[in-house]
Amino acid sequence: MTKMQTQNKKFRFRQFPVYGDARIFVHNVKILTKKKFPYTEQFSLLAQISRALDSIILNIAEGSDRMTDKDFAHFLNMSHTSLNEVVACCDIALDSEYFTITEHKDCLSGAEVLANQLTAFRKSLLKSPIK
């Protein structure tokens, strides 16, 4: 077994497509917010959206090592609720005129794709015979 194969067994969350897609989404939104948010938002809206973005990825990772699929599904649900928080922050950014309509639509589009993945993965875990 290669070193990479051993790492993948230890950190199985890295194998899930939703984890990789979440990383890309988080990266893209963080770049956008750092460019577009004013300094005055550094410790409020920017900090809030950053925590919510990190929580999406971290809940996928943490949940993947739970003993049952039901527990893992719970963490995917928490990841989804963090994604909802990101969408709300993007709405605030649009209302505050930090985001353009196009930037807002791009953010929502990425969030929608990720939400669908999280939901599908969660449902597949709950249908799994190993609970």
PDB file of C-alpha atoms in Angstrom:
ATOM      1  CA  MET A   1       0.000   0.000   0.000  1.00  0.00           C
ATOM      2  CA  THR A   2       1.426   3.370  -0.990  1.00  0.00           C
ATOM      3  CA  LYS A   3       1.708   6.301   1.368  1.00  0.00           C
ATOM      4  CA  MET A   4      -1.098   8.088  -0.516  1.00  0.00           C
ATOM      5  CA  GLN A   5      -3.417   5.072  -0.230  1.00  0.00           C
ATOM      6  CA  THR A   6      -2.734   4.918   3.512  1.00  0.00           C
ATOM      7  CA  GLN A   7      -3.547   8.619   3.877  1.00  0.00           C
ATOM      8  CA  ASN A   8      -6.798   8.184   1.943  1.00  0.00           C
ATOM      9  CA  LYS A   9      -7.864   5.414   4.339  1.00  0.00           C
ATOM     10  CA  LYS A  10      -7.080   7.628   7.317  1.00  0.00           C
ATOM     11  CA  PHE A  11      -8.767  10.676   5.818  1.00  0.00           C
ATOM     12  CA  ARG A  12     -11.580   9.163   3.799  1.00  0.00           C
ATOM     13  CA  PHE A  13     -13.441  12.481   3.499  1.00  0.00           C
ATOM     14  CA  ARG A  14     -10.838  13.519   0.921  1.00  0.00           C
ATOM     15  CA  GLN A  15     -12.228  10.843  -1.436  1.00  0.00           C
ATOM     16  CA  PHE A  16     -15.737  12.291  -1.539  1.00  0.00           C
ATOM     17  CA  PRO A  17     -16.504  14.525  -4.539  1.00  0.00           C
ATOM     18  CA  VAL A  18     -18.630  16.779  -2.316  1.00  0.00           C
ATOM     19  CA  TYR A  19     -15.550  17.531  -0.193  1.00  0.00           C
ATOM     20  CA  GLY A  20     -13.510  18.591  -3.223  1.00  0.00           C
ATOM     21  CA  ASP A  21     -16.362  20.667  -4.609  1.00  0.00           C
ATOM     22  CA  ALA A  22     -16.892  22.289  -1.215  1.00  0.00           C
ATOM     23  CA  ARG A  23     -13.216  23.268  -1.114  1.00  0.00           C
ATOM     24  CA  ILE A  24     -13.508  24.929  -4.525  1.00  0.00           C
ATOM     25  CA  PHE A  25     -16.721  26.746  -3.553  1.00  0.00           C
ATOM     26  CA  VAL A  26     -15.211  27.958  -0.275  1.00  0.00           C
ATOM     27  CA  HIS A  27     -12.053  29.145  -2.022  1.00  0.00           C
ATOM     28  CA  ASN A  28     -13.994  31.064  -4.676  1.00  0.00           C
ATOM     29  CA  VAL A  29     -16.315  32.786  -2.208  1.00  0.00           C
ATOM     30  CA  LYS A  30     -13.435  33.706   0.112  1.00  0.00           C
ATOM     31  CA  ILE A  31     -11.542  35.312  -2.767  1.00  0.00           C
ATOM     32  CA  LEU A  32     -14.646  37.256  -3.777  1.00  0.00           C
ATOM     33  CA  THR A  33     -15.423  38.474  -0.262  1.00  0.00           C
ATOM     34  CA  LYS A  34     -11.835  39.539   0.409  1.00  0.00           C
ATOM     35  CA  LYS A  35     -11.864  41.607  -2.778  1.00  0.00           C
ATOM     36  CA  LYS A  36     -15.329  43.093  -2.411  1.00  0.00           C
ATOM     37  CA  PHE A  37     -16.004  43.628   1.284  1.00  0.00           C
ATOM     38  CA  PRO A  38     -14.843  46.921   2.788  1.00  0.00           C
ATOM     39  CA  TYR A  39     -12.415  47.004   5.685  1.00  0.00           C
ATOM     40  CA  THR A  40     -15.278  47.951   8.017  1.00  0.00           C
ATOM     41  CA  GLU A  41     -16.722  44.453   7.512  1.00  0.00           C
ATOM     42  CA  GLN A  42     -13.486  42.687   8.459  1.00  0.00           C
ATOM     43  CA  PHE A  43     -14.672  41.730  11.940  1.00  0.00           C
ATOM     44  CA  SER A  44     -18.368  41.358  11.223  1.00  0.00           C
ATOM     45  CA  LEU A  45     -19.849  40.091   7.937  1.00  0.00           C
ATOM     46  CA  LEU A  46     -16.498  38.968   6.492  1.00  0.00           C
ATOM     47  CA  ALA A  47     -15.641  37.055   9.662  1.00  0.00           C
ATOM     48  CA  GLN A  48     -19.131  35.531   9.784  1.00  0.00           C
ATOM     49  CA  ILE A  49     -19.112  34.298   6.191  1.00  0.00           C
ATOM     50  CA  SER A  50     -15.564  32.950   6.617  1.00  0.00           C
ATOM     51  CA  ARG A  51     -16.589  30.895   9.657  1.00  0.00           C
ATOM     52  CA  ALA A  52     -19.651  29.558   7.858  1.00  0.00           C
ATOM     53  CA  LEU A  53     -17.580  28.659   4.784  1.00  0.00           C
ATOM     54  CA  ASP A  54     -14.996  26.833   6.897  1.00  0.00           C
ATOM     55  CA  SER A  55     -17.770  25.000   8.720  1.00  0.00           C
ATOM     56  CA  ILE A  56     -19.041  23.502   5.450  1.00  0.00           C
ATOM     57  CA  ILE A  57     -15.751  21.689   4.869  1.00  0.00           C
ATOM     58  CA  LEU A  58     -14.987  20.925   8.501  1.00  0.00           C
ATOM     59  CA  ASN A  59     -18.339  19.228   9.115  1.00  0.00           C
ATOM     60  CA  ILE A  60     -17.823  16.959   6.101  1.00  0.00           C
ATOM     61  CA  ALA A  61     -14.403  16.000   7.441  1.00  0.00           C
ATOM     62  CA  GLU A  62     -15.488  15.521  11.039  1.00  0.00           C
ATOM     63  CA  GLY A  63     -18.615  13.580  10.155  1.00  0.00           C
ATOM     64  CA  SER A  64     -16.770  11.155   7.906  1.00  0.00           C
ATOM     65  CA  ASP A  65     -15.060   9.573  10.899  1.00  0.00           C
ATOM     66  CA  ARG A  66     -18.231   8.946  12.896  1.00  0.00           C
ATOM     67  CA  MET A  67     -19.168   5.408  13.776  1.00  0.00           C
ATOM     68  CA  THR A  68     -22.467   5.288  11.884  1.00  0.00           C
ATOM     69  CA  ASP A  69     -23.816   6.594   8.606  1.00  0.00           C
ATOM     70  CA  LYS A  70     -26.621   8.233  10.563  1.00  0.00           C
ATOM     71  CA  ASP A  71     -24.073  10.274  12.528  1.00  0.00           C
ATOM     72  CA  PHE A  72     -22.241  11.192   9.327  1.00  0.00           C
ATOM     73  CA  ALA A  73     -25.549  12.274   7.773  1.00  0.00           C
ATOM     74  CA  HIS A  74     -26.105  14.562  10.767  1.00  0.00           C
ATOM     75  CA  PHE A  75     -22.778  16.291  10.075  1.00  0.00           C
ATOM     76  CA  LEU A  76     -23.686  16.662   6.403  1.00  0.00           C
ATOM     77  CA  ASN A  77     -26.882  18.345   7.569  1.00  0.00           C
ATOM     78  CA  MET A  78     -24.825  20.754   9.684  1.00  0.00           C
ATOM     79  CA  SER A  79     -22.651  21.411   6.644  1.00  0.00           C
ATOM     80  CA  HIS A  80     -25.812  22.236   4.702  1.00  0.00           C
ATOM     81  CA  THR A  81     -27.020  24.626   7.402  1.00  0.00           C
ATOM     82  CA  SER A  82     -23.661  26.405   7.239  1.00  0.00           C
ATOM     83  CA  LEU A  83     -24.160  26.689   3.492  1.00  0.00           C
ATOM     84  CA  ASN A  84     -27.547  28.309   4.182  1.00  0.00           C
ATOM     85  CA  GLU A  85     -25.737  30.819   6.375  1.00  0.00           C
ATOM     86  CA  VAL A  86     -23.319  31.593   3.530  1.00  0.00           C
ATOM     87  CA  VAL A  87     -26.256  32.224   1.191  1.00  0.00           C
ATOM     88  CA  ALA A  88     -27.794  34.613   3.737  1.00  0.00           C
ATOM     89  CA  CYS A  89     -24.449  36.432   4.019  1.00  0.00           C
ATOM     90  CA  CYS A  90     -24.326  36.702   0.224  1.00  0.00           C
ATOM     91  CA  ASP A  91     -27.821  38.204   0.299  1.00  0.00           C
ATOM     92  CA  ILE A  92     -26.621  40.771   2.840  1.00  0.00           C
ATOM     93  CA  ALA A  93     -23.591  41.490   0.636  1.00  0.00           C
ATOM     94  CA  LEU A  94     -25.901  42.141  -2.319  1.00  0.00           C
ATOM     95  CA  ASP A  95     -28.212  44.341  -0.247  1.00  0.00           C
ATOM     96  CA  SER A  96     -25.187  46.260   1.063  1.00  0.00           C
ATOM     97  CA  GLU A  97     -23.954  46.682  -2.519  1.00  0.00           C
ATOM     98  CA  TYR A  98     -20.726  44.771  -1.878  1.00  0.00           C
ATOM     99  CA  PHE A  99     -21.694  42.204  -4.538  1.00  0.00           C
ATOM    100  CA  THR A 100     -23.016  42.902  -7.993  1.00  0.00           C
ATOM    101  CA  ILE A 101     -26.079  41.000  -9.152  1.00  0.00           C
ATOM    102  CA  THR A 102     -23.820  38.792 -11.298  1.00  0.00           C
ATOM    103  CA  GLU A 103     -21.485  38.002  -8.385  1.00  0.00           C
ATOM    104  CA  HIS A 104     -24.479  37.210  -6.200  1.00  0.00           C
ATOM    105  CA  LYS A 105     -25.959  34.894  -8.851  1.00  0.00           C
ATOM    106  CA  ASP A 106     -22.605  33.119  -9.221  1.00  0.00           C
ATOM    107  CA  CYS A 107     -22.415  32.600  -5.469  1.00  0.00           C
ATOM    108  CA  LEU A 108     -25.967  31.251  -5.329  1.00  0.00           C
ATOM    109  CA  SER A 109     -25.367  28.989  -8.311  1.00  0.00           C
ATOM    110  CA  GLY A 110     -22.346  27.400  -6.642  1.00  0.00           C
ATOM    111  CA  ALA A 111     -24.251  27.094  -3.376  1.00  0.00           C
ATOM    112  CA  GLU A 112     -27.155  25.387  -5.115  1.00  0.00           C
ATOM    113  CA  VAL A 113     -24.892  22.778  -6.706  1.00  0.00           C
ATOM    114  CA  LEU A 114     -23.220  22.094  -3.368  1.00  0.00           C
ATOM    115  CA  ALA A 115     -26.579  21.927  -1.555  1.00  0.00           C
ATOM    116  CA  ASN A 116     -27.801  19.315  -4.030  1.00  0.00           C
ATOM    117  CA  GLN A 117     -24.640  17.252  -3.511  1.00  0.00           C
ATOM    118  CA  LEU A 118     -24.895  17.426   0.269  1.00  0.00           C
ATOM    119  CA  THR A 119     -28.567  16.436   0.171  1.00  0.00           C
ATOM    120  CA  ALA A 120     -27.971  13.510  -2.190  1.00  0.00           C
ATOM    121  CA  PHE A 121     -25.013  12.236  -0.163  1.00  0.00           C
ATOM    122  CA  ARG A 122     -26.964  12.542   3.083  1.00  0.00           C
ATOM    123  CA  LYS A 123     -29.933  10.645   1.629  1.00  0.00           C
ATOM    124  CA  SER A 124     -27.658   7.882   0.338  1.00  0.00           C
ATOM    125  CA  LEU A 125     -26.148   7.473   3.802  1.00  0.00           C
ATOM    126  CA  LEU A 126     -29.553   7.268   5.448  1.00  0.00           C
ATOM    127  CA  LYS A 127     -30.653   4.573   2.969  1.00  0.00           C
ATOM    128  CA  SER A 128     -27.477   2.612   3.610  1.00  0.00           C
ATOM    129  CA  PRO A 129     -27.952  -0.764   5.361  1.00  0.00           C
ATOM    130  CA  ILE A 130     -25.138   0.114   7.808  1.00  0.00           C
ATOM    131  CA  LYS A 131     -26.604   2.612  10.233  1.00  0.00           C
TER     132      LYS A 131
END
